[in-house]
Amino acid sequence: MTLSNRFTLARAIFAPIFYVLFNLPIWLNSHTLGVVSACIMIPLLAVIEVTDYWDGHYARKYNEVSDFGKLFDPFADVILNLTVFLCAVEAGYMPFVLFVLIFYREFSQTFLRMVALKKGVAIAARMGGKLKTVFYIIAGFFFLTLESYTRFAFPFIPEFIDNIIKTSLLWSTRTLFVICVLLSWGSFIDYIKSFHSILKGSD
């Protein structure tokens, strides 16, 4: 396996690890684990998200760009981002209907890539898809900031200020989730328009 694909693989492997890390304090009803997880979730996710840059960088640097990499990279992104969003749903921050809309979009896009691959065309990420991914990441970090703040439960912050902070973060996060849905379906429509000839010619 090439170096660039190893970075991509790291994102796919990290997804279930993140899910367990997020939920373990809840499953064990442990405030201590909750604080520990609040300290490491954001930095850990930041590091793993950087691998999305590294895989592309090294693929170009060592001439490792391949059709497999063009499929594997967005697949790893989807697995990781859907895992983060699933945690947001379970924590009550992301409406389930928004998650379902994103889930349908992502797997419809995967189907489109498979159809294109059958025709000998590897669909690389377009600008709309890249913008969508950026907002996925931003929304994920906003959600984790809110959850980490809640898990810390700062006792020295006055209640009314605490409520303002939580409410502001919550509505900012939910607004970003809505934007993610709009961008995801907008980019999907763009993919369909750009590659409609491939779909039209499918058996």
Coordinates of N, CA, C and O in Angstrom, one line a residue, residues 36-171:
V36 N -11.8 13.6 30.4 CA -10.6 13.1 29.6 C -10.9 13.2 28.1 O -10.1 13.6 27.3
S37 N -12.1 12.6 27.8 CA -12.5 12.6 26.4 C -12.6 14.0 25.8 O -12.3 14.3 24.7
A38 N -13.1 15.0 26.7 CA -13.3 16.3 26.2 C -11.9 17.0 25.9 O -11.8 17.9 25.1
C39 N -10.9 16.5 26.6 CA -9.6 17.1 26.4 C -8.9 16.6 25.1 O -8.1 17.3 24.6
I40 N -9.3 15.4 24.7 CA -8.5 14.8 23.6 C -9.3 14.6 22.3 O -8.7 14.4 21.2
M41 N -10.7 14.7 22.4 CA -11.5 14.5 21.1 C -11.1 15.5 20.0 O -10.9 15.1 18.9
I42 N -11.1 16.8 20.3 CA -10.9 17.8 19.3 C -9.4 17.7 18.8 O -9.3 17.7 17.5
P43 N -8.4 17.7 19.6 CA -7.0 17.5 19.0 C -6.8 16.3 18.2 O -6.2 16.3 17.2
L44 N -7.4 15.2 18.7 CA -7.3 13.9 18.0 C -7.9 14.0 16.6 O -7.4 13.5 15.6
L45 N -9.2 14.5 16.6 CA -9.9 14.6 15.3 C -9.1 15.6 14.4 O -9.1 15.4 13.2
A46 N -8.5 16.7 14.9 CA -7.8 17.6 14.1 C -6.6 16.9 13.4 O -6.4 17.1 12.2
V47 N -5.9 16.1 14.2 CA -4.8 15.4 13.6 C -5.2 14.4 12.5 O -4.6 14.4 11.4
I48 N -6.3 13.7 12.7 CA -6.7 12.7 11.7 C -7.3 13.4 10.5 O -7.2 12.9 9.4
E49 N -7.9 14.6 10.7 CA -8.4 15.4 9.5 C -7.2 15.9 8.7 O -7.4 16.0 7.4
V50 N -6.1 16.2 9.3 CA -4.9 16.6 8.5 C -4.4 15.6 7.6 O -3.8 15.9 6.5
T51 N -4.7 14.3 7.9 CA -4.3 13.2 7.0 C -4.9 13.4 5.6 O -4.4 12.8 4.6
D52 N -6.1 14.1 5.5 CA -6.7 14.3 4.3 C -5.8 15.2 3.4 O -5.9 15.0 2.1
Y53 N -5.1 16.1 4.0 CA -4.1 16.9 3.2 C -2.9 16.0 2.9 O -2.4 16.1 1.8
W54 N -2.4 15.3 3.9 CA -1.2 14.5 3.7 C -1.3 13.5 2.5 O -0.4 13.3 1.8
D55 N -2.5 12.8 2.5 CA -2.6 11.8 1.5 C -2.6 12.4 0.1 O -2.0 11.8 -0.9
G56 N -3.2 13.5 -0.1 CA -3.2 14.2 -1.4 C -1.8 14.7 -1.7 O -1.3 14.6 -2.8
H57 N -1.1 15.3 -0.7 CA 0.2 15.8 -0.9 C 1.2 14.8 -1.3 O 2.0 15.0 -2.3
Y58 N 1.2 13.6 -0.6 CA 2.2 12.6 -0.9 C 1.8 11.8 -2.2 O 2.7 11.3 -2.9
A59 N 0.5 11.8 -2.5 CA 0.1 11.2 -3.8 C 0.7 11.9 -4.9 O 1.2 11.3 -5.9
R60 N 0.7 13.3 -4.8 CA 1.2 14.1 -5.9 C 2.7 14.1 -5.9 O 3.4 14.1 -6.9
K61 N 3.3 14.2 -4.7 CA 4.8 14.2 -4.5 C 5.4 13.0 -5.1 O 6.5 13.1 -5.7
Y62 N 4.9 11.8 -4.8 CA 5.5 10.6 -5.2 C 4.8 9.9 -6.4 O 5.0 8.7 -6.6
N63 N 4.0 10.7 -7.1 CA 3.3 10.3 -8.2 C 2.5 9.0 -7.9 O 2.5 8.0 -8.7
E64 N 1.7 9.0 -6.8 CA 0.9 7.9 -6.4 C -0.6 8.1 -6.7 O -1.4 7.3 -6.2
V65 N -0.9 9.1 -7.5 CA -2.3 9.3 -7.8 C -2.8 8.2 -8.6 O -2.2 7.7 -9.6
S66 N -3.9 7.6 -8.2 CA -4.5 6.4 -8.8 C -6.0 6.5 -8.8 O -6.6 7.2 -8.0
D67 N -6.6 5.6 -9.6 CA -8.1 5.5 -9.6 C -8.6 5.0 -8.2 O -9.6 5.5 -7.7
F68 N -7.8 4.1 -7.7 CA -8.2 3.5 -6.4 C -8.1 4.6 -5.3 O -9.1 4.8 -4.5
G69 N -7.1 5.5 -5.3 CA -7.0 6.6 -4.4 C -8.1 7.6 -4.5 O -8.6 8.1 -3.5
K70 N -8.5 7.8 -5.8 CA -9.6 8.8 -6.0 C -11.0 8.2 -5.4 O -11.9 9.0 -5.1
L71 N -11.1 6.9 -5.3 CA -12.3 6.4 -4.7 C -12.1 6.2 -3.1 O -13.0 6.4 -2.4
F72 N -10.9 5.8 -2.7 CA -10.7 5.5 -1.3 C -10.7 6.7 -0.5 O -11.2 6.7 0.7
D73 N -10.2 7.8 -1.0 CA -10.1 9.1 -0.2 C -11.5 9.6 0.2 O -11.7 9.8 1.3
P74 N -12.4 9.8 -0.8 CA -13.8 10.2 -0.4 C -14.5 9.2 0.5 O -15.3 9.6 1.3
F75 N -14.2 7.9 0.3 CA -14.8 6.9 1.1 C -14.4 7.0 2.5 O -15.3 7.0 3.4
A76 N -13.1 7.2 2.8 CA -12.7 7.4 4.2 C -13.2 8.7 4.8 O -13.6 8.7 6.0
D77 N -13.3 9.7 3.9 CA -14.0 11.0 4.4 C -15.4 10.7 4.9 O -15.8 11.2 5.9
V78 N -16.1 10.0 4.1 CA -17.5 9.7 4.4 C -17.7 8.9 5.7 O -18.5 9.3 6.5
I79 N -16.9 7.9 5.8 CA -16.9 7.1 7.0 C -16.6 7.9 8.3 O -17.4 7.8 9.3
L80 N -15.6 8.7 8.2 CA -15.2 9.5 9.4 C -16.3 10.6 9.7 O -16.7 10.7 10.8
N81 N -16.7 11.3 8.6 CA -17.7 12.4 8.9 C -19.1 11.9 9.3 O -19.7 12.5 10.2
L82 N -19.5 10.8 8.7 CA -20.8 10.2 9.2 C -20.7 9.7 10.6 O -21.7 9.8 11.4
T83 N -19.5 9.2 11.0 CA -19.4 8.8 12.4 C -19.5 9.9 13.4 O -20.1 9.9 14.4
V84 N -18.8 11.1 13.0 CA -18.9 12.3 13.8 C -20.4 12.8 13.9 O -20.9 13.1 15.0
F85 N -21.1 12.8 12.8 CA -22.5 13.2 12.7 C -23.4 12.3 13.5 O -24.3 12.7 14.2
L86 N -23.1 11.0 13.5 CA -23.9 10.0 14.2 C -23.7 10.3 15.7 O -24.7 10.2 16.5
C87 N -22.6 10.6 16.2 CA -22.4 11.0 17.6 C -23.2 12.2 17.9 O -23.8 12.3 19.0
A88 N -23.2 13.2 17.0 CA -24.0 14.4 17.2 C -25.5 14.1 17.3 O -26.2 14.7 18.1
V89 N -26.0 13.1 16.5 CA -27.4 12.7 16.6 C -27.7 12.1 17.9 O -28.6 12.4 18.6
E90 N -26.8 11.2 18.4 CA -27.0 10.5 19.6 C -26.9 11.4 20.8 O -27.6 11.2 21.8
A91 N -26.1 12.5 20.7 CA -26.0 13.5 21.8 C -27.2 14.5 21.7 O -27.3 15.3 22.7
G92 N -28.0 14.4 20.7 CA -29.2 15.3 20.6 C -28.9 16.7 20.0 O -29.7 17.6 20.1
Y93 N -27.8 16.8 19.3 CA -27.4 18.1 18.7 C -27.8 18.2 17.3 O -28.1 19.3 16.7
M94 N -27.8 17.1 16.6 CA -28.2 17.0 15.2 C -29.5 16.3 15.0 O -29.7 15.2 15.3
P95 N -30.5 17.0 14.4 CA -31.8 16.4 14.1 C -31.5 15.1 13.2 O -30.8 15.2 12.2
F96 N -32.2 14.1 13.5 CA -32.0 12.8 12.8 C -32.3 12.9 11.3 O -31.6 12.3 10.5
V97 N -33.3 13.8 11.0 CA -33.7 13.9 9.6 C -32.5 14.5 8.8 O -32.3 14.1 7.6
L98 N -31.7 15.4 9.4 CA -30.5 15.9 8.7 C -29.5 14.9 8.4 O -28.9 14.8 7.4
F99 N -29.3 14.0 9.4 CA -28.3 12.9 9.3 C -28.8 12.0 8.2 O -27.9 11.6 7.3
V100 N -30.1 11.7 8.1 CA -30.6 10.8 7.1 C -30.4 11.4 5.7 O -29.9 10.7 4.7
L101 N -30.6 12.7 5.5 CA -30.4 13.3 4.3 C -29.0 13.3 3.8 O -28.7 13.0 2.6
I102 N -28.1 13.5 4.8 CA -26.6 13.4 4.4 C -26.2 12.0 4.1 O -25.5 11.7 3.2
F103 N -26.8 11.0 4.9 CA -26.5 9.6 4.7 C -26.9 9.2 3.3 O -26.1 8.6 2.6
Y104 N -28.1 9.6 2.9 CA -28.6 9.2 1.6 C -27.7 9.8 0.5 O -27.4 9.2 -0.5
R105 N -27.4 11.1 0.7 CA -26.6 11.8 -0.3 C -25.2 11.1 -0.5 O -24.8 10.8 -1.6
E106 N -24.6 10.8 0.6 CA -23.2 10.2 0.5 C -23.2 8.8 -0.1 O -22.3 8.5 -0.9
F107 N -24.2 8.0 0.2 CA -24.2 6.7 -0.4 C -24.7 6.7 -1.8 O -24.4 5.8 -2.6
S108 N -25.5 7.7 -2.2 CA -25.9 7.9 -3.6 C -24.7 8.3 -4.4 O -24.5 7.9 -5.5
Q109 N -23.9 9.2 -3.8 CA -22.6 9.6 -4.5 C -21.7 8.4 -4.6 O -21.0 8.3 -5.7
T110 N -21.6 7.5 -3.6 CA -20.8 6.3 -3.7 C -21.3 5.4 -4.9 O -20.5 4.9 -5.6
F111 N -22.6 5.3 -5.0 CA -23.2 4.5 -6.1 C -22.8 5.1 -7.5 O -22.4 4.4 -8.4
L112 N -22.8 6.5 -7.5 CA -22.5 7.2 -8.8 C -21.0 6.9 -9.1 O -20.7 6.7 -10.3
R113 N -20.1 6.9 -8.1 CA -18.7 6.6 -8.4 C -18.5 5.2 -8.9 O -17.7 4.9 -9.7
M114 N -19.3 4.3 -8.3 CA -19.2 2.9 -8.7 C -19.7 2.7 -10.2 O -19.0 1.9 -10.9
V115 N -20.7 3.4 -10.5 CA -21.2 3.3 -11.9 C -20.2 3.9 -12.9 O -19.9 3.3 -13.9
A116 N -19.6 5.0 -12.5 CA -18.6 5.6 -13.3 C -17.4 4.7 -13.5 O -16.8 4.6 -14.5
L117 N -17.0 4.1 -12.4 CA -15.8 3.2 -12.4 C -16.1 2.0 -13.3 O -15.2 1.6 -14.1
K118 N -17.3 1.5 -13.4 CA -17.6 0.4 -14.3 C -17.4 0.9 -15.7 O -17.1 0.1 -16.6
K119 N -17.6 2.2 -16.0 CA -17.4 2.7 -17.3 C -16.0 3.2 -17.6 O -15.7 3.8 -18.6
G120 N -15.1 2.9 -16.6 CA -13.7 3.3 -16.8 C -13.4 4.7 -16.4 O -12.3 5.2 -16.8
V121 N -14.3 5.4 -15.6 CA -14.1 6.7 -15.2 C -14.0 6.8 -13.7 O -15.0 6.4 -13.0
A122 N -13.0 7.4 -13.2 CA -12.8 7.6 -11.8 C -13.2 9.1 -11.5 O -12.5 10.0 -12.0
I123 N -14.3 9.3 -10.7 CA -14.7 10.6 -10.4 C -14.0 11.2 -9.3 O -14.1 10.7 -8.1
A124 N -13.1 12.2 -9.5 CA -12.4 12.8 -8.5 C -13.3 13.9 -7.9 O -14.3 14.3 -8.4
A125 N -12.9 14.4 -6.7 CA -13.6 15.4 -6.0 C -13.7 16.7 -6.8 O -12.7 17.2 -7.3
R126 N -14.9 17.3 -6.9 CA -15.1 18.6 -7.5 C -15.1 19.7 -6.4 O -15.1 19.4 -5.2
M127 N -15.1 20.9 -6.9 CA -15.0 22.0 -5.9 C -16.2 22.0 -5.0 O -16.0 22.3 -3.8
G128 N -17.4 21.7 -5.5 CA -18.6 21.7 -4.6 C -18.4 20.6 -3.5 O -18.8 20.8 -2.4
G129 N -17.9 19.5 -3.9 CA -17.7 18.4 -3.0 C -16.7 18.7 -1.9 O -16.8 18.4 -0.7
K130 N -15.6 19.4 -2.4 CA -14.6 19.8 -1.4 C -15.1 20.9 -0.4 O -14.8 20.8 0.8
L131 N -15.9 21.8 -0.9 CA -16.5 22.8 0.0 C -17.4 22.2 1.0 O -17.5 22.5 2.2
K132 N -18.2 21.2 0.5 CA -19.1 20.4 1.4 C -18.3 19.8 2.5 O -18.7 19.8 3.7
T133 N -17.2 19.2 2.1 CA -16.3 18.5 3.1 C -15.8 19.4 4.2 O -15.7 19.1 5.4
V134 N -15.4 20.6 3.7 CA -14.9 21.7 4.6 C -15.9 22.0 5.7 O -15.6 22.1 6.9
F135 N -17.2 22.2 5.2 CA -18.3 22.5 6.2 C -18.6 21.3 7.1 O -19.0 21.5 8.2
Y136 N -18.5 20.1 6.6 CA -18.6 18.9 7.4 C -17.6 19.0 8.6 O -18.0 18.8 9.7
I137 N -16.4 19.3 8.3 CA -15.3 19.4 9.3 C -15.6 20.5 10.3 O -15.5 20.3 11.5
I138 N -16.0 21.7 9.8 CA -16.3 22.8 10.6 C -17.4 22.5 11.6 O -17.4 22.8 12.8
A139 N -18.5 21.9 11.0 CA -19.7 21.6 11.8 C -19.3 20.5 12.9 O -19.8 20.6 14.0
G140 N -18.4 19.6 12.5 CA -18.0 18.6 13.5 C -17.2 19.2 14.6 O -17.5 18.8 15.8
F141 N -16.4 20.2 14.3 CA -15.6 20.8 15.4 C -16.5 21.7 16.3 O -16.3 21.8 17.5
F142 N -17.5 22.3 15.7 CA -18.4 23.1 16.5 C -19.2 22.2 17.5 O -19.4 22.5 18.6
F143 N -19.6 21.1 16.9 CA -20.4 20.1 17.7 C -19.5 19.6 18.9 O -19.9 19.5 20.1
L144 N -18.2 19.3 18.6 CA -17.3 18.8 19.6 C -17.0 19.9 20.7 O -16.8 19.5 21.8
T145 N -16.9 21.1 20.2 CA -16.6 22.2 21.1 C -17.8 22.3 22.1 O -17.6 22.5 23.3
L146 N -19.0 22.2 21.6 CA -20.2 22.3 22.5 C -20.2 21.1 23.5 O -20.4 21.3 24.7
E147 N -20.0 19.9 22.9 CA -20.0 18.7 23.8 C -18.9 18.7 24.8 O -19.1 18.3 26.0
S148 N -17.7 19.2 24.4 CA -16.5 19.2 25.3 C -16.8 20.2 26.4 O -16.5 20.0 27.6
Y149 N -17.4 21.4 26.1 CA -17.7 22.4 27.1 C -18.7 21.8 28.1 O -18.6 22.1 29.3
T150 N -19.7 21.1 27.6 CA -20.7 20.5 28.4 C -20.1 19.5 29.4 O -20.4 19.4 30.6
R151 N -19.2 18.7 28.9 CA -18.5 17.6 29.7 C -17.6 18.2 30.8 O -17.5 17.7 31.9
F152 N -17.0 19.4 30.5 CA -16.2 20.0 31.5 C -17.0 20.5 32.6 O -16.6 20.5 33.8
A153 N -18.2 21.0 32.3 CA -19.1 21.5 33.3 C -18.4 22.5 34.3 O -18.4 22.3 35.5
F154 N -18.0 23.6 33.8 CA -17.2 24.6 34.5 C -18.1 25.1 35.7 O -19.1 25.8 35.5
P155 N -17.7 24.9 37.0 CA -18.5 25.3 38.1 C -18.5 26.8 38.4 O -19.3 27.3 39.1
F156 N -17.4 27.4 37.9 CA -17.2 28.8 38.3 C -17.9 29.8 37.3 O -17.8 31.0 37.5
I157 N -18.5 29.3 36.2 CA -19.2 30.1 35.3 C -20.6 30.3 35.7 O -21.3 29.3 36.0
P158 N -21.1 31.6 35.9 CA -22.5 31.8 36.3 C -23.4 31.1 35.3 O -23.2 31.0 34.1
E159 N -24.6 30.7 35.9 CA -25.5 29.9 35.1 C -26.0 30.6 33.9 O -26.2 30.0 32.8
F160 N -26.3 31.9 34.0 CA -26.9 32.6 32.9 C -25.9 32.7 31.7 O -26.2 32.7 30.5
I161 N -24.6 32.9 32.1 CA -23.5 33.0 31.1 C -23.3 31.6 30.4 O -23.2 31.4 29.2
D162 N -23.4 30.6 31.3 CA -23.3 29.2 30.8 C -24.4 28.9 29.8 O -24.1 28.3 28.8
N163 N -25.6 29.3 30.1 CA -26.7 29.1 29.2 C -26.5 29.8 27.9 O -26.9 29.3 26.8
I164 N -26.0 31.0 27.9 CA -25.8 31.8 26.7 C -24.7 31.1 25.9 O -24.9 31.0 24.6
I165 N -23.7 30.6 26.5 CA -22.6 30.0 25.7 C -23.1 28.7 25.1 O -22.9 28.5 23.9
K166 N -23.9 27.9 25.8 CA -24.4 26.6 25.3 C -25.4 26.9 24.2 O -25.4 26.2 23.1
T167 N -26.3 27.9 24.4 CA -27.3 28.2 23.4 C -26.7 28.7 22.1 O -27.1 28.3 21.0
S168 N -25.7 29.6 22.2 CA -25.0 30.1 21.0 C -24.3 29.0 20.3 O -24.4 28.9 19.0
L169 N -23.6 28.1 21.0 CA -22.9 27.0 20.3 C -23.9 26.0 19.7 O -23.6 25.5 18.6
L170 N -25.0 25.8 20.4 CA -26.0 24.9 19.8 C -26.6 25.3 18.5 O -26.7 24.6 17.6
W171 N -27.0 26.6 18.5 CA -27.6 27.1 17.3 C -26.6 27.3 16.2 O -27.0 27.2 15.0

